CSV table of C-alpha atoms in Angstrom, one decimal:
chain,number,residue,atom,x,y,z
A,12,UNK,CA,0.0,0.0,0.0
A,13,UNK,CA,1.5,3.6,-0.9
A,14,UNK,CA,3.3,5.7,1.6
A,15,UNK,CA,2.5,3.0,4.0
A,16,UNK,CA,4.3,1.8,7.1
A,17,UNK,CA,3.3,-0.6,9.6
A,18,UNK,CA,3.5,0.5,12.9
A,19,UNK,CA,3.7,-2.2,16.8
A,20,UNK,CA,0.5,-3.1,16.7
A,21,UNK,CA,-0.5,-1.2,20.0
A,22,UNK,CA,1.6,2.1,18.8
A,23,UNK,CA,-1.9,2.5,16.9
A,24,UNK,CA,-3.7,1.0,20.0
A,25,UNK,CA,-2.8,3.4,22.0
A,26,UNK,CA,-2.6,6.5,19.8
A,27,UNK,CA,-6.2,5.2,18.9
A,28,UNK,CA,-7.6,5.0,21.7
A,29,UNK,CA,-6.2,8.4,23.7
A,30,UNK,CA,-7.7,10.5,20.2
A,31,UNK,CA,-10.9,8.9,20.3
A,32,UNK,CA,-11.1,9.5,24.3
A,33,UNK,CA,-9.9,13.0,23.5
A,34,UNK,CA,-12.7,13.5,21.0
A,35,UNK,CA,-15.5,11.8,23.2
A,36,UNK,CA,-14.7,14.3,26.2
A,37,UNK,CA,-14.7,17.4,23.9
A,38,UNK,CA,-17.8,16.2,22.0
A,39,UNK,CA,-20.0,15.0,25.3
A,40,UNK,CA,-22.4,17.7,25.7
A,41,UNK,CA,-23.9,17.0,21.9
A,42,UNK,CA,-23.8,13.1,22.8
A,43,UNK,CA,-25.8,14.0,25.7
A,44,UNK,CA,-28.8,16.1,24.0
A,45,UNK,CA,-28.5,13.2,21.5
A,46,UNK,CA,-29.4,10.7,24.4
A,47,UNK,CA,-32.0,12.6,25.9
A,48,UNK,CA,-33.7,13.8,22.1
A,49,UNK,CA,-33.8,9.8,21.7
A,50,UNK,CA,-35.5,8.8,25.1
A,51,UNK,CA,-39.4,9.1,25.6
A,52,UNK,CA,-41.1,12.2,26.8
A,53,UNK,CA,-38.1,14.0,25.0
A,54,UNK,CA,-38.7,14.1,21.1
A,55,UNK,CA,-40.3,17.0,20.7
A,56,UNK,CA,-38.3,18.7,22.3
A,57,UNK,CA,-36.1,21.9,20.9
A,58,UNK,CA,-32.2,21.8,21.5
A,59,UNK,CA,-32.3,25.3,23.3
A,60,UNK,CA,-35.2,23.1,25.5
A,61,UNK,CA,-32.8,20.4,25.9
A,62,UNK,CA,-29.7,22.5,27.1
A,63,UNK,CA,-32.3,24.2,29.9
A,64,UNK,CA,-33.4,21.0,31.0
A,65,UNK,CA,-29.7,19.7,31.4
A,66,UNK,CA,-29.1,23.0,33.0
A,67,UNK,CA,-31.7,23.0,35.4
A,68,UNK,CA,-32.5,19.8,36.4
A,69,UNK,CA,-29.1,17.9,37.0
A,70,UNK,CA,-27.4,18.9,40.2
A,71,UNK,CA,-24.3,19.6,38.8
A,72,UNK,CA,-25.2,22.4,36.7
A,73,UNK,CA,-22.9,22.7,33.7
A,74,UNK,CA,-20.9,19.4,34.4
A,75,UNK,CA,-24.3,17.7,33.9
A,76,UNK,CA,-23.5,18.0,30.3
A,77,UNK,CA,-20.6,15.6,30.6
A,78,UNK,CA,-22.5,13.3,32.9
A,79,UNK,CA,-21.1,9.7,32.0
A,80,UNK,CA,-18.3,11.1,30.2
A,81,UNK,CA,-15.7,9.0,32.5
A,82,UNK,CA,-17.6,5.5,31.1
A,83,UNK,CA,-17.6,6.8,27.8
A,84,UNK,CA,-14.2,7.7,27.9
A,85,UNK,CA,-13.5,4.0,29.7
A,86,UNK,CA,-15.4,2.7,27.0
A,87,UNK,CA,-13.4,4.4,24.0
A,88,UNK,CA,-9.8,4.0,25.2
A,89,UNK,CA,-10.0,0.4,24.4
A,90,UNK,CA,-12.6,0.6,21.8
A,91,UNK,CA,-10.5,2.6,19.5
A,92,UNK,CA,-7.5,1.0,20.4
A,93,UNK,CA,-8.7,-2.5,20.2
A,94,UNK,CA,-10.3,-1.8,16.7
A,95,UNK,CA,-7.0,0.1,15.2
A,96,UNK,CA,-4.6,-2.2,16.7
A,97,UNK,CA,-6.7,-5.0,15.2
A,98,UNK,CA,-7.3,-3.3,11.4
A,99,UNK,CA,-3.7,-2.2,10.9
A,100,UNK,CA,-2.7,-6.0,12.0
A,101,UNK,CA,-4.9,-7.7,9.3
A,102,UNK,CA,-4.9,-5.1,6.9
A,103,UNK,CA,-0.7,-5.6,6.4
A,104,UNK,CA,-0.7,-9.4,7.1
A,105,UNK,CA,-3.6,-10.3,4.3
A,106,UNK,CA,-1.4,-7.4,1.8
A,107,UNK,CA,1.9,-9.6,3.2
A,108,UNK,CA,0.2,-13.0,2.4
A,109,UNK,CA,-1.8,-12.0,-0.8
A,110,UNK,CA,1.6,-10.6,-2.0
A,111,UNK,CA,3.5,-14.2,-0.8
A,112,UNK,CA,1.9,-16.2,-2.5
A,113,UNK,CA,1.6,-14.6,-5.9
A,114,UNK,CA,-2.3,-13.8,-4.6
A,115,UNK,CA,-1.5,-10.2,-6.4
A,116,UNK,CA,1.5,-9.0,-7.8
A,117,UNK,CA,3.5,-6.5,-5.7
A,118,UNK,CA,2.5,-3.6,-8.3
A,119,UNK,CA,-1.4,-4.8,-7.3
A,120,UNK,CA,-0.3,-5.3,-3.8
A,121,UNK,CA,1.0,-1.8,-3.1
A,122,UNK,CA,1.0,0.1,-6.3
A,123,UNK,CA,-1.5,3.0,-6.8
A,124,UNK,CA,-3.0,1.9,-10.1
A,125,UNK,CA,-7.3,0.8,-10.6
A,126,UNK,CA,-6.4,-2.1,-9.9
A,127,UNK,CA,-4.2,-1.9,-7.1
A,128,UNK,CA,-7.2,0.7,-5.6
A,129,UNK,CA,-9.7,-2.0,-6.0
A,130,UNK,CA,-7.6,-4.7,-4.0
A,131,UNK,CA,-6.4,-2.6,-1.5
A,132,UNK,CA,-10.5,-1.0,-1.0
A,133,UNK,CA,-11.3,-4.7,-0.2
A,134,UNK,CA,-8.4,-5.3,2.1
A,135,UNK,CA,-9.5,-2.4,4.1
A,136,UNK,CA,-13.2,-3.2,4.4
A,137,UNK,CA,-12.7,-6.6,5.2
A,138,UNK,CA,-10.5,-5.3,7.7
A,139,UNK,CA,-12.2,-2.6,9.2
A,140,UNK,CA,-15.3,-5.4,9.4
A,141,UNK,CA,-13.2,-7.5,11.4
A,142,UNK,CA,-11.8,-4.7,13.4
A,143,UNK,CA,-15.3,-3.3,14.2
A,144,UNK,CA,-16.8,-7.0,15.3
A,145,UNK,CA,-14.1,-7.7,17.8
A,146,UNK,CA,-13.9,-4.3,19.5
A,147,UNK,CA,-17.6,-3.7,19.1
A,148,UNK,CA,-18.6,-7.0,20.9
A,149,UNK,CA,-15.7,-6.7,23.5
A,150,UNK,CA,-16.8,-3.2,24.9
A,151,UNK,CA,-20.6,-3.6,24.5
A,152,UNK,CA,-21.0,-3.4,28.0
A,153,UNK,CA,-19.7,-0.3,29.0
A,154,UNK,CA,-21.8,1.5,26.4
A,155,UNK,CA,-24.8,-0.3,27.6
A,156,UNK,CA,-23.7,1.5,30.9
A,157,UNK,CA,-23.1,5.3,29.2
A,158,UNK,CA,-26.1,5.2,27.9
A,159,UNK,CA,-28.1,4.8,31.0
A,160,UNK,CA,-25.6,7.4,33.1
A,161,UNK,CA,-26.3,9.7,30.5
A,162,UNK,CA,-30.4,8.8,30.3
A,163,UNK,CA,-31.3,11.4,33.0
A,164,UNK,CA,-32.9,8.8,35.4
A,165,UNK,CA,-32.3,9.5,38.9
A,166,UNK,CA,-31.5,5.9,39.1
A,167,UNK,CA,-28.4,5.7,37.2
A,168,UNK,CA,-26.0,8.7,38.4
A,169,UNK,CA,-23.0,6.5,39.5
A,170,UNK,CA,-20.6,3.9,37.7
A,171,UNK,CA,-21.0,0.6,40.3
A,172,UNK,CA,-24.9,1.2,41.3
A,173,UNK,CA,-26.5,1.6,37.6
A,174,UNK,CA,-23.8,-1.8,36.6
A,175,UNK,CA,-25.8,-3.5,39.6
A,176,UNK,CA,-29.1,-2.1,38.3
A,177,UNK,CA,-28.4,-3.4,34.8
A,178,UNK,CA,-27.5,-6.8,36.7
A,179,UNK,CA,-30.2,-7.2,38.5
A,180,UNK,CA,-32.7,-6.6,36.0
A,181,UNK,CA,-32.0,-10.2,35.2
A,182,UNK,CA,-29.8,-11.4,37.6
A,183,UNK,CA,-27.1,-12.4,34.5
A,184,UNK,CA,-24.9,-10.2,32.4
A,185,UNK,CA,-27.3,-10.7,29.7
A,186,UNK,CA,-28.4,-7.3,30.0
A,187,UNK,CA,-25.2,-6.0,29.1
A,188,UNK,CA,-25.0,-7.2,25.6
A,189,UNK,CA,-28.7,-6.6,24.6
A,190,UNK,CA,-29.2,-5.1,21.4
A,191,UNK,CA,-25.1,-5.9,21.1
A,192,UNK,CA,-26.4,-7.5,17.3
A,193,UNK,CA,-28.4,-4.4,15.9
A,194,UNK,CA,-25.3,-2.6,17.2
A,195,UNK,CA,-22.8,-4.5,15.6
A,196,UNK,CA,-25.2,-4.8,11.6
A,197,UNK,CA,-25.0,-0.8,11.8
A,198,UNK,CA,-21.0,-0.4,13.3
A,199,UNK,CA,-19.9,-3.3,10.9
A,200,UNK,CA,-20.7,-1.5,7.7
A,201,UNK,CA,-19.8,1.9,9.2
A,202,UNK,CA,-16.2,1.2,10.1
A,203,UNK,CA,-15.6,-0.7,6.6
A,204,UNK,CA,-16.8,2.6,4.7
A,205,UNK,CA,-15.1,4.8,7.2
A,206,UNK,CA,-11.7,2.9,7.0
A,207,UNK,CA,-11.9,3.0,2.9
A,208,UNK,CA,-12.8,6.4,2.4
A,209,UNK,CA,-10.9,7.8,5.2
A,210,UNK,CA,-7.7,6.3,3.7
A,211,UNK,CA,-8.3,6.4,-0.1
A,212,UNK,CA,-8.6,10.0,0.2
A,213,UNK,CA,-5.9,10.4,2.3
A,214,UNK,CA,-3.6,8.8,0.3
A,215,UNK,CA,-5.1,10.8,-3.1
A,216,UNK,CA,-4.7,14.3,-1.2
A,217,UNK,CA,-0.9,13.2,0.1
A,218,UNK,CA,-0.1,12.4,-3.5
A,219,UNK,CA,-1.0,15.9,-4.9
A,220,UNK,CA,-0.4,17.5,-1.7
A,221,UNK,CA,1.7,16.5,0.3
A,222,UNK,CA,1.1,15.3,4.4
A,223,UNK,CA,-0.3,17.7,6.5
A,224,UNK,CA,-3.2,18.4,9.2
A,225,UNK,CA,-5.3,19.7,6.4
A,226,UNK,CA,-5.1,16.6,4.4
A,227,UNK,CA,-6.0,15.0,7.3
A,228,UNK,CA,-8.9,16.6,8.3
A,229,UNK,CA,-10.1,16.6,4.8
A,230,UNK,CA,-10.0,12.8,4.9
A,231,UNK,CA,-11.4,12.6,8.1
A,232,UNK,CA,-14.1,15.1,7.2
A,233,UNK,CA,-14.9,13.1,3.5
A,234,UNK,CA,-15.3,9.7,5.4
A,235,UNK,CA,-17.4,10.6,8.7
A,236,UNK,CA,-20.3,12.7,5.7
A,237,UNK,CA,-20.0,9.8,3.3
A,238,UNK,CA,-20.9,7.5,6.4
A,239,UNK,CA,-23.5,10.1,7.6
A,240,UNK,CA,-25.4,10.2,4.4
């Protein structure tokens, strides 16, 4: 693959992981009006309505608008590092094994002609797929538990009483992975398509541009409204 390096496998963990936390935290107060716009008694409400209510109802006035930020954060840490440190594995060892055994040619395997564009697309979905089932299913739980901290019900305000709410409900952990399959049908496809765009316009915009922030931010930006559409 062009311009490509392949990094120890939890170099990307880790870099993954403290990015996506860093985004999370900054981006918290939107993923709370999201949560509460989604629950019952609250679709009809306004935004503006929605940033009173947070304002003036939770006790801890503007922190309320990060309320179950430390699960989510605990939840994307090794989300986004499980998932990168996975995809950057099997995306090089399937190129290294294709290219092996005569699979592809090397030209295919890491050149930047149609067809090398239409192997390496495939590479990357399968492994963003891959990447997105095993860190998807691993850290189920502790999104089962951000959403409910973040629900608004008096209930669920602290990390160890709303995982023994969510317990008890059935008395098994089975609580903690429902809906885990509708999650995964709508990740699965969404991290394939995101991994793909993301870095086939990356790699267009470094060879005309060069590397930069702006190229990646342009990459970044292209994948996340192709996904969004």
């Amino acid at each position: 693959m062009p311009s490509e390096k392949q990094n120890v496998w939890w170099v990307n963990g880790v870099a993954g992981g403290l990015a996506s936390a860093g985004a999370k935290t900054a981006l918290c107060p939107l993923q709370r009006l999201t949560v509460l716009r989604q629950l019952g008694g609250n679709q009809d409400k306004s935004i503006v309505d929605l940033i009173r209510q947070v304002a003036k109802e939770d006790k801890n006035g503007i922190k309320g608008f990060w309320r179950g930020n430390g699960v989510s954060v605990l939840q994307r840490i090794p989300y986004a590092g499980i998932q990168l440190a996975i995809y950057d594995s099997i995306k090089f060892e399937i190129v290294n094994k294709a290219e092996q055994t005569g699979y592809v040619s090397s030209e295919v395997a890491r050149g930047s002609g149609p067809a090398a564009q239409s192997f390496q697309a495939s590479v990357k979905a399968v492994s963003g797929c891959v990447a997105a089932s095993i860190s998807g299913a691993a850290c189920y739980p502790l999104e089962v538990m951000r959403t409910r901290l973040m629900s608004g019900d008096e209930r669920y305000r602290r990390f160890i009483p709303t995982a023994k709410a969510i317990w008890n409900e059935t008395g098994s952990p089975k609580n903690f992975y429902r809906g885990l399959s509708a999650s995964l049908v709508q990740r699965i496809p969404d991290i394939a398509i995101n991994y793909v765009v993301y870095e086939s316009v990356k790699f267009n915009l470094m060879e005309n541009y060069g590397c930069s922030l702006p190229v990646a931010l342009m990459s970044g930006s292209a994948a996340a409204a192709i996904i969004a559409v």
